[in-house]
XYZ file of C-alpha atoms in Angstrom:
575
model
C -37.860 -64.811 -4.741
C -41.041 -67.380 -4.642
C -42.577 -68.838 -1.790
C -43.759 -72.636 -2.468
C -45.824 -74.265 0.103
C -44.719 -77.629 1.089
C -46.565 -79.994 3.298
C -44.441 -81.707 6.429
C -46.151 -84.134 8.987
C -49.070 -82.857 7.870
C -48.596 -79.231 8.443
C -47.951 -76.864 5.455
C -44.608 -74.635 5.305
C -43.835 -71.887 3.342
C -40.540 -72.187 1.747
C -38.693 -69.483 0.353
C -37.454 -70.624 -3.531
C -34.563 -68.920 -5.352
C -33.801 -71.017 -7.945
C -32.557 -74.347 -8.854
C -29.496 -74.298 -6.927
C -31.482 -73.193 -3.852
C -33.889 -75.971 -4.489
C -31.100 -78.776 -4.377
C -29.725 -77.487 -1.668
C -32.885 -77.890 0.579
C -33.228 -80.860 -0.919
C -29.895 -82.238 0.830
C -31.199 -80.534 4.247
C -29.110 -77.364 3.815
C -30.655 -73.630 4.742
C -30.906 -70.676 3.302
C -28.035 -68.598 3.891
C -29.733 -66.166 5.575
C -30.545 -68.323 8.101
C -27.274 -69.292 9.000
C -26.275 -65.239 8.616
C -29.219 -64.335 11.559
C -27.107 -67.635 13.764
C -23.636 -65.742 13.317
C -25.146 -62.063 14.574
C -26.876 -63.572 17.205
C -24.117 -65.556 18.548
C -21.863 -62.554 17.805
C -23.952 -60.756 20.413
C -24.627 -63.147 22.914
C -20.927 -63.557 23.375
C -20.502 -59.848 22.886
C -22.786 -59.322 26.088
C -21.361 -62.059 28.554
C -18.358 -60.006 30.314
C -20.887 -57.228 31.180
C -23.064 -59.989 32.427
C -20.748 -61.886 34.296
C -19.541 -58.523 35.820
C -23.146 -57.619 37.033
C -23.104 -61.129 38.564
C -20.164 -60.746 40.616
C -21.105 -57.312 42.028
C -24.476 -58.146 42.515
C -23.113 -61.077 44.670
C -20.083 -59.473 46.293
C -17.170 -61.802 45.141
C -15.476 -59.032 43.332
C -11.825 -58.464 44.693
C -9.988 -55.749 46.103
C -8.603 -53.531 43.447
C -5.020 -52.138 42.950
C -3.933 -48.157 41.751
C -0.400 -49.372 42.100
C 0.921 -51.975 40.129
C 3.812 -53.002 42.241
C 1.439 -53.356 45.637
C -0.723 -55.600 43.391
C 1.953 -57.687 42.441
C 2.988 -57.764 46.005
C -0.264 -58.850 47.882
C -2.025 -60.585 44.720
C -2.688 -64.252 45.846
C -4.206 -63.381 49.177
C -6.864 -64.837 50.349
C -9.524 -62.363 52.174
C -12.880 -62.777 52.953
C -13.706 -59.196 54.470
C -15.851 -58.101 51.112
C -19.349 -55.860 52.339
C -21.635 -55.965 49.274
C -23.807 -52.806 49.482
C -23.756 -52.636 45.558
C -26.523 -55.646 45.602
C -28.458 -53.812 47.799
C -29.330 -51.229 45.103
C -30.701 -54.598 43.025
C -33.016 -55.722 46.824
C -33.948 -52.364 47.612
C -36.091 -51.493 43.973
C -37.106 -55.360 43.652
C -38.717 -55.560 47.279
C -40.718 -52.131 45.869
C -41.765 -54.639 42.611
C -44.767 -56.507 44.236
C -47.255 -57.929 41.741
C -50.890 -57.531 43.682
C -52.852 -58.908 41.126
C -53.182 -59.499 37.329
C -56.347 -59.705 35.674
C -57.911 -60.057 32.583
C -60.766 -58.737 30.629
C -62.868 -59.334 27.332
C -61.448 -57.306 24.570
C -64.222 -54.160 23.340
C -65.377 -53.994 20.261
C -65.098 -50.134 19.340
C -67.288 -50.512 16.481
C -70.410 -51.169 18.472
C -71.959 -48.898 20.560
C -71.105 -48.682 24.252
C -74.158 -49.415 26.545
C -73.815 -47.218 29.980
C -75.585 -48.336 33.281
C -75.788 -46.628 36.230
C -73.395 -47.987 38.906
C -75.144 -49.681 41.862
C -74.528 -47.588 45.078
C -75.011 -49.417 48.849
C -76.739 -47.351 51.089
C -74.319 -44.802 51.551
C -74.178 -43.877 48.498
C -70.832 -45.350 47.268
C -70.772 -47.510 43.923
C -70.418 -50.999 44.052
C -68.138 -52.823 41.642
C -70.117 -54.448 38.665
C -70.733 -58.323 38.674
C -68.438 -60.136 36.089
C -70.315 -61.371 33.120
C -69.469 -65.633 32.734
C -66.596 -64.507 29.962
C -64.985 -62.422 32.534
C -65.225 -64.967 34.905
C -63.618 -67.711 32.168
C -60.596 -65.271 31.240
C -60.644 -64.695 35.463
C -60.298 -67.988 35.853
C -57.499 -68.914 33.576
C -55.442 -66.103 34.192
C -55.459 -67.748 37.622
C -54.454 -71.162 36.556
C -51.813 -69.913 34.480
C -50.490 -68.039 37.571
C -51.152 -70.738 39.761
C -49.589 -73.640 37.658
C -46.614 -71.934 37.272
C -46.065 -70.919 40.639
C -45.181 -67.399 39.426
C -46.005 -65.994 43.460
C -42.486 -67.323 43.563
C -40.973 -67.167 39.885
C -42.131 -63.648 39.404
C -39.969 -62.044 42.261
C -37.119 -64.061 40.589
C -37.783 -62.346 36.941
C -37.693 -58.741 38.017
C -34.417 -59.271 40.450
C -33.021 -60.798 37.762
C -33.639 -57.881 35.394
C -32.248 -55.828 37.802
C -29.392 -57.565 38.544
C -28.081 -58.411 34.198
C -29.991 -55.113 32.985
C -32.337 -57.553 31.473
C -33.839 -61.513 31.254
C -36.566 -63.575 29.658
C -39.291 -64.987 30.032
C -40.466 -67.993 27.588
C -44.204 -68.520 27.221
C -45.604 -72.136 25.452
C -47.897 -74.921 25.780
C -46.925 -77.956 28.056
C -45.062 -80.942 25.937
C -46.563 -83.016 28.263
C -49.670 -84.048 26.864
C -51.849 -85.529 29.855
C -52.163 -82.175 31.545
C -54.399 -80.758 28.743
C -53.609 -77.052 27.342
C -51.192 -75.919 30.466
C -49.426 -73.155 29.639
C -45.803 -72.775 30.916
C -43.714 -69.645 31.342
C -40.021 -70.089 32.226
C -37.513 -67.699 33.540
C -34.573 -67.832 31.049
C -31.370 -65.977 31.794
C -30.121 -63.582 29.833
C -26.778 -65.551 29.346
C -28.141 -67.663 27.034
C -30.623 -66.114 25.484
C -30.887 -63.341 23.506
C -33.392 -61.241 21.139
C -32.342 -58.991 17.965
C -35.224 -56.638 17.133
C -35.860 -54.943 13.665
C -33.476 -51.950 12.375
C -36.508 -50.061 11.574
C -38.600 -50.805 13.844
C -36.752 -51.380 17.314
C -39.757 -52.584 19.277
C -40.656 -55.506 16.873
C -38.631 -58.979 17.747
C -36.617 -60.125 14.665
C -35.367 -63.343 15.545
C -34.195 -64.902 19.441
C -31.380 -67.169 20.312
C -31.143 -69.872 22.576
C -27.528 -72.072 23.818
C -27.498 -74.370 26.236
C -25.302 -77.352 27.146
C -26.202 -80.708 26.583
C -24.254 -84.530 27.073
C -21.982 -85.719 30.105
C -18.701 -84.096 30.363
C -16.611 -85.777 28.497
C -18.805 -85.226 25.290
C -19.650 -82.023 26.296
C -21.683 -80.321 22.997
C -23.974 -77.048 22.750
C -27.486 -77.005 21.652
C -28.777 -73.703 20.105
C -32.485 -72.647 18.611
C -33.242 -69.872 16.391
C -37.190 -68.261 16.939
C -38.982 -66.356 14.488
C -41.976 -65.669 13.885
C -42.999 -68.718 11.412
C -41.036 -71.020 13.672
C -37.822 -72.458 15.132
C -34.836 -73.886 13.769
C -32.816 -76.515 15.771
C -28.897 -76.883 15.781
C -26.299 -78.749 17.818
C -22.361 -78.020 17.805
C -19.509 -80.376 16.553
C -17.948 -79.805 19.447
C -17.756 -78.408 22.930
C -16.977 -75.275 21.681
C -18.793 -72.463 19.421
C -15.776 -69.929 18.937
C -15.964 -70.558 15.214
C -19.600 -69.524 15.001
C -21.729 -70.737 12.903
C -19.564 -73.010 11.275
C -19.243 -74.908 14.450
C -23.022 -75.805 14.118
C -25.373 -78.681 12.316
C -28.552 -78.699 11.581
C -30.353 -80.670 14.517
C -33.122 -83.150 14.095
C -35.640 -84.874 16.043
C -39.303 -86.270 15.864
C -40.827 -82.420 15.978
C -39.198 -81.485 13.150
C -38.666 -81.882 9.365
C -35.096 -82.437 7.403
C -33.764 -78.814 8.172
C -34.548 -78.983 11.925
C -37.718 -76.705 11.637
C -40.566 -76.764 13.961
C -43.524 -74.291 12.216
C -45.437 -72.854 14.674
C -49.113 -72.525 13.913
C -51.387 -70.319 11.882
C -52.740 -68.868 14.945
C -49.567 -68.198 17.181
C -47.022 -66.554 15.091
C -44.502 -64.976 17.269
C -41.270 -65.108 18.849
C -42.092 -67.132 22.426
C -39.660 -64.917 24.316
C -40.590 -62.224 26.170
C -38.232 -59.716 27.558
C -37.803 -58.089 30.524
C -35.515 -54.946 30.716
C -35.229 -51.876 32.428
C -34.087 -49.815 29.410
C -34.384 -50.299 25.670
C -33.091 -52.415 24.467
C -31.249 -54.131 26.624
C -31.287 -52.463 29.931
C -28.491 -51.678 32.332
C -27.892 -53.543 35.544
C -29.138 -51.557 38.238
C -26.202 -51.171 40.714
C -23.862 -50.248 37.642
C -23.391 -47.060 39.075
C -22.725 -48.565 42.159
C -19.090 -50.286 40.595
C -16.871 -47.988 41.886
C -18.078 -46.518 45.278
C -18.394 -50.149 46.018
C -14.569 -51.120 44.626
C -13.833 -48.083 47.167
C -15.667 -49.710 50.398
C -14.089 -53.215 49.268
C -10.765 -51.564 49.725
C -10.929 -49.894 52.929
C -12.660 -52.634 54.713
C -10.060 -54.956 53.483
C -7.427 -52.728 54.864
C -8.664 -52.215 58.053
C -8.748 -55.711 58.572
C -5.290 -56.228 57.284
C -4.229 -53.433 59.516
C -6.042 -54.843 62.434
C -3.451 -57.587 62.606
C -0.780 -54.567 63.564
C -2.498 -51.109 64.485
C -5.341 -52.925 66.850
C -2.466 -53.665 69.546
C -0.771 -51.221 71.527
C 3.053 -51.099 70.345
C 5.761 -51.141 73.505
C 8.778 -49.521 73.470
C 11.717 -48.911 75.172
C 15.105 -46.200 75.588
C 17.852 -47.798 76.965
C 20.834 -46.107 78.384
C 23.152 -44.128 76.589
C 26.668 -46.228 76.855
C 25.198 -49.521 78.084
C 25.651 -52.957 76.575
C 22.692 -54.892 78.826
C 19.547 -55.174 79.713
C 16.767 -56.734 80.741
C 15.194 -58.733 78.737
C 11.381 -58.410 78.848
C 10.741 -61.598 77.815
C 12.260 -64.786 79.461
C 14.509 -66.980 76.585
C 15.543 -69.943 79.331
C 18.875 -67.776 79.742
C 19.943 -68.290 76.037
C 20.142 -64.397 74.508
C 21.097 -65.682 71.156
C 17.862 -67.726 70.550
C 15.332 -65.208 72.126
C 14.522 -63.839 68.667
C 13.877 -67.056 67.180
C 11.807 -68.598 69.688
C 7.939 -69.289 69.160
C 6.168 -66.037 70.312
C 3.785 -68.476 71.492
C 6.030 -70.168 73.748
C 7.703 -66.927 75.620
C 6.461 -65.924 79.001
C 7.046 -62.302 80.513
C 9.559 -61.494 83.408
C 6.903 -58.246 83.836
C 4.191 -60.349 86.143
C 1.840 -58.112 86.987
C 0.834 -58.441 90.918
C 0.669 -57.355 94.517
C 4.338 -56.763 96.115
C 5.693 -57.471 92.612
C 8.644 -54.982 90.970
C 9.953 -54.983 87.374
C 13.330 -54.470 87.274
C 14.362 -53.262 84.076
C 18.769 -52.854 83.886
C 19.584 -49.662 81.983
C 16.601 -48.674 80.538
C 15.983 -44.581 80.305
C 12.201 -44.272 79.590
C 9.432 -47.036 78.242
C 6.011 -46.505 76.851
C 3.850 -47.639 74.429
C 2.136 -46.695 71.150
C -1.480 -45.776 70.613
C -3.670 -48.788 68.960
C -4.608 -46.990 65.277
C -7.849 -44.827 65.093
C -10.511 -47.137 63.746
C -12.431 -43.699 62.431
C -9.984 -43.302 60.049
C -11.606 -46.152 58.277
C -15.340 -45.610 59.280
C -15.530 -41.999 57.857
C -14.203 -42.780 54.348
C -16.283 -45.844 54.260
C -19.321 -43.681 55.798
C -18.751 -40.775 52.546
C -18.596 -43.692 49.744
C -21.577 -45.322 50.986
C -23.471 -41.923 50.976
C -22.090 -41.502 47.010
C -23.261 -45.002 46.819
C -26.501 -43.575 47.865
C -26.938 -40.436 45.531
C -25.558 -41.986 42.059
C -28.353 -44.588 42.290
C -31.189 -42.553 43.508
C -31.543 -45.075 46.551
C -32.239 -43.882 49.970
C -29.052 -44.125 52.191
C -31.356 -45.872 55.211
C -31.303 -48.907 53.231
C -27.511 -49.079 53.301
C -26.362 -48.276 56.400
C -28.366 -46.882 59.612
C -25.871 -45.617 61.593
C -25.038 -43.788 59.398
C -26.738 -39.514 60.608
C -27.549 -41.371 63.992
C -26.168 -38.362 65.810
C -28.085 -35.992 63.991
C -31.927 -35.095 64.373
C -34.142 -37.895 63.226
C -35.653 -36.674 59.855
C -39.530 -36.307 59.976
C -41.577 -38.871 57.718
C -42.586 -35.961 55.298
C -38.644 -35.292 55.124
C -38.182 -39.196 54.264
C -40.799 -38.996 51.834
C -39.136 -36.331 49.916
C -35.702 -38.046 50.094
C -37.477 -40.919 48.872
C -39.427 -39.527 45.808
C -36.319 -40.151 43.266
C -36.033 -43.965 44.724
C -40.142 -43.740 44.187
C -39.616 -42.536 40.650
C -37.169 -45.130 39.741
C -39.262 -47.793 41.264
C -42.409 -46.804 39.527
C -40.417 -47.076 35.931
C -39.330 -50.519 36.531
C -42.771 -51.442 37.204
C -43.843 -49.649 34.366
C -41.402 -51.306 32.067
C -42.124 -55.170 33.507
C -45.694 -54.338 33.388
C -45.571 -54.356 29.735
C -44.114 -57.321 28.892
C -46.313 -58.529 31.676
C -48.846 -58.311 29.888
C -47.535 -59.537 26.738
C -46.839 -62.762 27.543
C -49.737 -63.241 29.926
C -52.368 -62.132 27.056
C -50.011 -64.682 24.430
C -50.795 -67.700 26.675
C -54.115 -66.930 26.640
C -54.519 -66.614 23.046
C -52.403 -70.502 23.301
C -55.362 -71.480 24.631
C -57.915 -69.795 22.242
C -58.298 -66.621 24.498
C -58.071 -63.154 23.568
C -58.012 -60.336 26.471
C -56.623 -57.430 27.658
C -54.320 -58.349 30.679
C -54.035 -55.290 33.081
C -51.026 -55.956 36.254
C -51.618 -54.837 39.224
C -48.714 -53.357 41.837
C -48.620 -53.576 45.626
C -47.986 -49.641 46.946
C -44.188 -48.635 46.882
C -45.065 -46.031 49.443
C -47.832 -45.635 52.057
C -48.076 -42.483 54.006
C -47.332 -43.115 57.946
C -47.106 -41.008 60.746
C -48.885 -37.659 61.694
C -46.619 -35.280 59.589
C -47.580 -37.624 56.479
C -51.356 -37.267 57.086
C -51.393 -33.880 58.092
C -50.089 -33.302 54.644
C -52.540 -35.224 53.094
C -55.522 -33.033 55.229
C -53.822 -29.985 53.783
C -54.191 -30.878 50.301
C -57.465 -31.605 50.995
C -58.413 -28.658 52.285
C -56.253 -27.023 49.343
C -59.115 -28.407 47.187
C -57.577 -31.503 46.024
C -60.074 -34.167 45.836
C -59.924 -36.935 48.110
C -59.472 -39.976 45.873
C -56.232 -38.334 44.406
C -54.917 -37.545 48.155
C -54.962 -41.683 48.838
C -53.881 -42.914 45.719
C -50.618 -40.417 46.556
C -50.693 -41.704 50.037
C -49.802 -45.142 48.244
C -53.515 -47.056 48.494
C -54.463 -48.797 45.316
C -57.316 -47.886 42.760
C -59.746 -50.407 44.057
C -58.730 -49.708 48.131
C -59.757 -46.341 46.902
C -62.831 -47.259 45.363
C -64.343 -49.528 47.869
C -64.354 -47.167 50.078
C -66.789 -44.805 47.835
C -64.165 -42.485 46.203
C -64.849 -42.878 42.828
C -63.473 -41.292 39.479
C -66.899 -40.105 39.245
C -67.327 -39.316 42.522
C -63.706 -38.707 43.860
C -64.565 -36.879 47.328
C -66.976 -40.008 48.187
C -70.866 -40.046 48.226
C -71.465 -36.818 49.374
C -73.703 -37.454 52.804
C -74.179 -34.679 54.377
C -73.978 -35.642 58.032
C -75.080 -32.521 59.304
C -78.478 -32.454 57.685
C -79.497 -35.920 59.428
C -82.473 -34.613 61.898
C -81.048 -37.532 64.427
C -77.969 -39.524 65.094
C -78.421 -42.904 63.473
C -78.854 -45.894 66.032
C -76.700 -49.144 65.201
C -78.686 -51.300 62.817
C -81.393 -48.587 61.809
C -81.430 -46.898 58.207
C -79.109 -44.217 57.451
C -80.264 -42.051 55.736
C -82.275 -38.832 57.239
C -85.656 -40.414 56.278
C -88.686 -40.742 58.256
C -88.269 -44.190 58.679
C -85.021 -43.621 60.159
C -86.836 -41.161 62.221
C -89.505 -43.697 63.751
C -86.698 -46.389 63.892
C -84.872 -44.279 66.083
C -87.443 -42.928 68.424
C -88.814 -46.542 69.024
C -85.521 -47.452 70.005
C -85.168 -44.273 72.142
C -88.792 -45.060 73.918
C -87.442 -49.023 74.574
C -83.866 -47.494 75.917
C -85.776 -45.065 78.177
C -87.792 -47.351 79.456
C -85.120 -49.848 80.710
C -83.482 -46.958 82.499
C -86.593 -46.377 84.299
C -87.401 -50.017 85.546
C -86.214 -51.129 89.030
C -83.064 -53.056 89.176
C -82.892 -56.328 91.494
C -85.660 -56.932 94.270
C -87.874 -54.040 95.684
C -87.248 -52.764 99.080
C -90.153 -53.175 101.905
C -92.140 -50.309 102.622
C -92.308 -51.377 106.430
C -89.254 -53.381 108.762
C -89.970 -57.180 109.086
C -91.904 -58.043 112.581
C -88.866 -60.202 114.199
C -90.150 -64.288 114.992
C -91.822 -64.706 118.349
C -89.364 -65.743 121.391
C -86.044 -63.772 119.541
């Protein structure tokens, strides 16, 4: 195989030569075949993946059904319409994405290892605690545009979006590029892209590298409904559009699509610099994730079922049923409700429209003509619902690691309240599970953050930084953390545990070099420091503090207000 180098718009493409026959055929604006094999496997799995998609969809937003063991009931009640459907299987998704909060993302100059590393002492304030270094002008230009990208893009609000949708299909995208539209300079634009239309095939050998990515979409009104589909590699994309409205055929359903950005075969090259696959993917397994209520299917098939049939039953079973023994050998009675004196039309009148002969009332009897006994039915016992929906929302709770608090509270309300050291150690597989997702998004995080800086001619290393998924609370949590550190565990480790970030931590002087803090020695101070003076045991301290002593002594002793007389007033003369 030979690569010749053609030149389109300008631009030159490499172009893959087989022989003559290949030759002619890329003369007429055919492909290479392999091309059009890569469009058939990734269509092939795209469609393969849409039924568990569209299945994480519907539990995720509680419109699955009620579900039938018994084929003859389900034949018998299909067609009903009920609207009683409690979703706690999207709760699962809520409960790890509120844990997902971006704090910050930064960016910093990429270090050379070759050259030697020059080491300066820290500043320190006056107690001793470092002070964070002052960003060099490059730092301050990658700071900077990191900000602008997030800020252009609004991704305070897109970002949420990407990691519940992640959790919710198992995986999504993210597409990272500069702006088409050319008056707003190099923006760069990231786009959430759903998982339902695209998707990414990575390398046999090497299952971390991206291969080639697929993108569908509808396009046209719809009556001329038709599908538009790129293929993304690494050298560039490849543009197609379907005969019809329909792709079932695969790739034979598909032309080669062209417009002004690209040549005779519908190829866009991307450029010299930026060669790489513009999708960037978002999972929460390799390779392409699992939704995270999965687990949560069945338990939540179970709670749909019960809480439909309680409210189906509550039509019957919430009423006390009446009845009534009449007399053995008797042919009337009283009817209990009145029918206008017709007996053969009482059963078909309008429930609606019958009034009682039993008027309930001072002075008032109820005759009732050869009846024996009369009672009534008990209305059905609601907790034989509540505790069956009560167990499957606590296996709800343990097959996805989540904390059964963020289901249902009620639920161990008549038990002891459990301490906040006891909820922190229920919590700590939820914790795990959190911390994984936000290792996983972190990555491709900073993958597509550091490739639209290098769009713009910028080359860092993008670090992501999360808000705490847990901070300790209450006195049982801090005692614990005073017992580690008495136990000898330093104090920087105690707080980042406690849930406070790296650079809470460090302002406050608990540093990786100094991780119990300055080291003052408060006893050692020969005086108590006044407000405003030096802190340090020095002698200046000293003389600040004993002036200020001498000035606050002083006030104490002046008189306060007017002085007294030291002899009565003489009274006026003739008083």
């Amino acid at each position: 195989m030979a690569i010749e180098v053609k030149v389109v718009n300008g631009v030159p493409v490499p172009t893959q030569v087989q022989g003559t026959e290949e030759a002619a055929a890329s003369e007429t604006g055919q492909l290479d075949p392999k091309i059009w094999e890569d469009l058939d496997e990734a269509l092939e799995s795209l469609q393969e993946a849409m039924p568990g998609y569209l299945e994480a969809e519907k539990y995720y937003e509680g419109t699955v059904g009620e579900k039938f063991i018994n084929k003859a009931v389900q034949a018998l009640l299909t067609g009903s319409k009920t609207d009683f459907n409690v979703n706690l299987a999207g709760r699962v998704v809520d409960a790890v994405q509120d844990r997902m909060e971006i704090a910050a993302v930064t960016a910093e100059p990429v270090s050379d290892d070759s050259l030697e590393e020059i080491v300066e002492e820290p500043a320190v304030d006056e107690l001793g605690a470092e002070q964070p270094p002052e960003m060099t002008e490059e730092e301050k230009v990658l700071d900077e545009a990191v900000s602008k990208i997030w800020r252009d893009n609004e991704m305070d609000i897109e970002a949420p979006e990407v990691h519940q949708k992640m959790l919710a299909y198992g995986d999504a995208y993210l597409f990272v590029g500069l702006s088409e539209n050319k008056d707003e300079g190099e923006r760069v634009d990231l786009f959430y892209n759903s998982p339902m239309s695209v998707r990414v095939l990575y390398q046999d050998e090497n299952p971390r590298k991206k291969r080639v990515a697929i993108k569908r979409w509808e396009v046209g009104s719809k009556n001329n409904r038709r599908l538009r589909l790129n293929l993304y590699y690494d050298e560039g994309t490849y543009k197609f559009i379907s005969e019809g409205s329909s792709d079932k055929g695969g790739s034979a359903n598909y032309r080669i699509f062209t417009d002004d950005s690209t040549d005779e075969n519908g190829f866009v090259p991307n450029d010299e610099e930026h060669k790489e696959i513009p999708f960037f993917h978002f999972r929460t397994a390799r390779p392409y994730g699992r939704p995270e209520h999965k687990k949560a299917y069945g338990a939540q098939d179970a709670l749909t079922k019960f809480i439909t049939n309680m409210m189906n039953t509550s039509d019957f079973a919430a009423f006390p049923q009446r009845w009534a023994l009449q007399e053995t050998g008797t042919t009337t009675d009283d009817d209990i409700d009145w029918n206008n004196g017709d007996s053969d039309t009482a059963d078909e009148t309008n429930p609606s429209d019958l009034q009682s002969q039993l008027v309930s009332g001072p002075g008032r009897i109820w005759p009732l003509r050869n009846m024996k006994a009369v009672g009534q039915f008990e209305t059905a016992d609601v907790e034989q619902f509540l505790k069956p929906i009560n167990t499957f929302t606590g296996l709800m709770a343990a097959v996805t690691a989540t904390p059964v608090s963020y289901f249902l509270v009620t639920i161990g309300s008549t038990a002891t309240p459990s301490s906040g050291e006891s909820q922190r150690k229920g919590e700590s597989p939820f914790i795990s599970k959190v911390n994984a997702r936000q290792l996983s998004a972190e990555a491709s995080w900073q993958d597509a953050i550091g490739y639209g800086l290098r769009l713009i001619g910028m080359e860092a290393e993008v670090k992501v930084r999360w808000a705490p998924s847990q901070i300790v609370s209450g006195v049982d949590g801090w005692r614990a953390v005073q017992e580690q550190q008495k136990a000898g565990v330093p104090v920087r480790q105690t707080l980042l545990e406690a849930g406070y970030t790296e650079a809470e931590v460090t302002s406050w002087g608990y540093t990786e070099a100094n991780p119990d803090g300055p080291g003052i020695d408060l006893n050692a101070l020969a005086t108590v420091p006044l407000p405003g003076n030096t802190f340090p045991g020095t002698s200046e301290a000293q003389a600040q503090n004993e002036a200020q002593a001498q000035r606050a002594r002083s006030l104490v002793n002046q008189p306060v207000g007017s002085p007294l007389p030291e002899a009565a007033p003489v009274p006026p003369a003739g008083v």
